[in-house]
Short mmCIF file of C-alpha atoms in Angstrom, two decimals:
data_model
loop_
_atom_site.label_atom_id
_atom_site.label_comp_id
_atom_site.label_asym_id
_atom_site.label_seq_id
_atom_site.Cartn_x
_atom_site.Cartn_y
_atom_site.Cartn_z
CA MET M 1 -3.48 -16.17 9.98
CA VAL M 2 -1.88 -12.84 10.85
CA SER M 3 -3.80 -10.40 13.03
CA VAL M 4 -3.63 -6.63 12.84
CA GLN M 5 -3.01 -6.56 16.59
CA SER M 6 0.07 -8.78 16.24
CA VAL M 7 1.45 -6.53 13.50
CA ILE M 8 0.89 -3.44 15.67
CA ASN M 9 2.60 -5.17 18.60
CA LYS M 10 5.66 -5.98 16.46
CA ILE M 11 5.88 -2.41 15.18
CA ARG M 12 5.49 -1.00 18.70
CA LYS M 13 8.04 -3.37 20.28
CA SER M 14 10.56 -2.47 17.57
CA GLY M 15 10.08 1.27 18.14
CA LEU M 16 9.00 1.77 14.53
CA THR M 17 6.38 3.94 12.84
CA ILE M 18 4.24 3.29 9.77
CA SER M 19 2.39 5.17 7.05
CA PHE M 20 0.33 4.18 4.02
CA ALA M 21 -0.33 5.41 0.50
CA GLU M 22 -3.42 3.61 -0.70
CA SER M 23 -5.02 3.60 -4.11
CA CYS M 24 -7.11 0.53 -4.90
CA SER M 25 -7.46 -0.38 -1.21
CA GLY M 26 -9.21 2.96 -0.70
CA GLY M 27 -8.13 3.54 2.90
CA ASN M 28 -9.18 0.08 4.09
CA ILE M 29 -5.68 -0.78 5.35
CA ALA M 30 -5.57 2.33 7.53
CA ALA M 31 -9.16 1.70 8.62
CA GLU M 32 -8.21 -1.75 9.92
CA LEU M 33 -5.21 -0.35 11.77
CA ILE M 34 -7.12 2.40 13.58
CA LYS M 35 -9.65 -0.05 14.99
CA ILE M 36 -6.97 -0.97 17.54
CA SER M 37 -6.63 1.24 20.61
CA GLY M 38 -3.26 2.92 21.10
CA VAL M 39 -2.27 2.76 17.45
CA SER M 40 -1.41 6.47 17.46
CA GLU M 41 1.97 5.52 18.96
CA ILE M 42 3.03 3.89 15.70
CA PHE M 43 0.69 5.18 12.96
CA MET M 44 1.68 8.56 11.49
CA GLY M 45 -0.88 8.78 8.69
CA SER M 46 -2.29 7.58 5.42
CA ILE M 47 -3.13 9.07 2.07
CA VAL M 48 -5.72 7.72 -0.35
CA THR M 49 -4.58 8.73 -3.82
CA TYR M 50 -7.14 7.00 -5.96
CA SER M 51 -6.83 9.08 -9.12
CA ASP M 52 -3.73 9.60 -11.24
CA GLU M 53 -4.03 13.33 -10.49
CA ALA M 54 -3.88 12.69 -6.73
CA LYS M 55 -0.79 10.53 -7.15
CA ILE M 56 0.79 13.35 -9.15
CA ASP M 57 -0.31 16.26 -6.95
CA ILE M 58 0.08 14.69 -3.50
CA LEU M 59 2.68 11.95 -3.85
CA ASN M 60 4.82 13.59 -6.55
CA VAL M 61 4.54 10.67 -8.97
CA THR M 62 5.09 12.19 -12.41
CA LYS M 63 2.85 11.90 -15.46
CA GLN M 64 5.86 10.54 -17.32
CA GLU M 65 6.30 7.72 -14.76
CA ILE M 66 2.62 6.83 -14.99
CA LYS M 67 2.80 6.85 -18.79
CA LYS M 68 6.01 4.79 -18.85
CA PHE M 69 5.10 2.12 -16.28
CA GLY M 70 1.30 2.29 -16.07
CA VAL M 71 -0.44 3.38 -12.89
CA VAL M 72 -0.98 -0.29 -12.00
CA SER M 73 2.65 -1.35 -11.67
CA GLU M 74 5.37 -2.31 -9.25
CA ASN M 75 7.21 0.92 -10.10
CA ILE M 76 4.30 3.19 -9.19
CA ALA M 77 3.66 1.24 -5.96
CA PHE M 78 7.32 1.80 -5.07
CA LEU M 79 7.15 5.55 -5.76
CA MET M 80 3.96 5.85 -3.71
CA ALA M 81 5.54 4.03 -0.75
CA LYS M 82 8.80 5.98 -1.03
CA ASN M 83 7.09 9.36 -1.15
CA SER M 84 4.67 8.46 1.66
CA LYS M 85 7.61 7.36 3.82
CA GLU M 86 9.33 10.69 3.20
CA LEU M 87 6.16 12.72 3.74
CA PHE M 88 5.29 11.10 7.08
CA LYS M 89 8.92 10.46 8.12
CA THR M 90 8.22 6.83 9.06
CA SER M 91 10.41 3.76 9.28
CA LEU M 92 7.83 1.69 7.36
CA SER M 93 5.58 2.70 4.49
CA LEU M 94 3.23 0.54 2.48
CA ALA M 95 1.52 1.43 -0.79
CA THR M 96 -1.10 -0.25 -2.94
CA THR M 97 -2.07 0.24 -6.55
CA GLY M 98 -4.11 -2.01 -8.75
CA ASN M 99 -7.39 -2.96 -10.27
CA VAL M 100 -9.85 -4.58 -7.85
CA GLY M 101 -12.54 -4.95 -10.53
CA PRO M 102 -14.98 -5.58 -11.91
CA LEU M 103 -13.70 -3.61 -14.94
CA SER M 104 -10.33 -2.32 -16.07
CA SER M 105 -10.36 1.46 -16.37
CA ASP M 106 -6.82 2.00 -17.66
CA ASN M 107 -6.90 -0.49 -20.57
CA ARG M 108 -3.43 -1.72 -19.49
CA SER M 109 -3.98 -3.72 -16.33
CA LYS M 110 -5.96 -6.87 -15.81
CA VAL M 111 -8.85 -7.03 -13.38
CA GLY M 112 -7.45 -8.37 -10.09
CA GLU M 113 -3.87 -7.22 -10.82
CA ILE M 114 -2.60 -5.52 -7.66
CA TYR M 115 0.81 -4.36 -6.49
CA ILE M 116 1.85 -3.85 -2.88
CA CYS M 117 5.15 -2.21 -1.98
CA LEU M 118 6.55 -2.05 1.54
CA ILE M 119 9.61 -0.03 2.38
CA PHE M 120 11.18 -0.87 5.73
CA GLN M 121 13.99 1.55 6.49
CA GLU M 122 15.94 1.21 3.22
CA LYS M 123 14.77 -2.27 2.18
CA VAL M 124 12.05 -2.68 -0.46
CA PHE M 125 9.57 -5.57 -0.59
CA HIS M 126 7.07 -6.17 -3.38
CA LYS M 127 4.06 -8.41 -3.65
CA LYS M 128 1.95 -8.90 -6.77
CA LEU M 129 -1.56 -10.27 -6.47
CA ASN M 130 -3.81 -11.69 -9.15
CA LEU M 131 -7.22 -11.83 -7.53
CA LYS M 132 -10.32 -13.27 -9.11
CA SER M 133 -13.20 -12.54 -6.74
CA THR M 134 -15.70 -9.72 -6.39
CA ARG M 135 -14.53 -6.16 -5.83
CA VAL M 136 -15.23 -6.28 -2.08
CA GLU M 137 -13.60 -9.70 -1.67
CA ASN M 138 -10.55 -8.51 -3.64
CA ILE M 139 -10.19 -5.46 -1.36
CA ASN M 140 -10.52 -7.64 1.75
CA LYS M 141 -7.89 -10.06 0.43
CA LEU M 142 -5.60 -7.13 -0.43
CA VAL M 143 -5.88 -5.78 3.14
CA PHE M 144 -5.01 -9.23 4.53
CA GLU M 145 -2.04 -9.57 2.16
CA ALA M 146 -0.77 -6.10 3.12
CA PHE M 147 -0.70 -6.97 6.82
CA SER M 148 0.81 -10.37 6.02
CA LEU M 149 3.64 -8.68 4.12
CA ILE M 150 4.33 -6.31 7.01
CA ASP M 151 4.27 -9.23 9.45
CA SER M 152 6.66 -11.30 7.33
CA VAL M 153 9.18 -8.45 7.10
CA LEU M 154 9.17 -7.73 10.83
#
């Protein structure tokens, strides 16, 4: 099992920096990271853009992109990660979008359908999750999967 500390150590040893754009994870990924002392060396910031409007206004995702792909999609996760990486000027950026349950609010996505996108320098990595637990358990699993993806790429 990957630990947040081991991920931080890998980022630090590589001289990298990281940022997040979180939607369905609601800031929980950043919250786990900042529990570790000294993380300010590698962590530049995080944005929670839970609503479509926040994604549009803060992360420059367009209404047309949301309409075309659906807010819960690999494409929107990519745009969130890309724009967060540019905003914070980091070498790594991770974004999450999805539906952690218990209901679907967009009438397009399934409950438990989650997309994670990690951009490391110019490489893009995607992970799709189909979770079937409670809302809190789905968020916890998403946080674990996000750090696992970062760990696997480094």
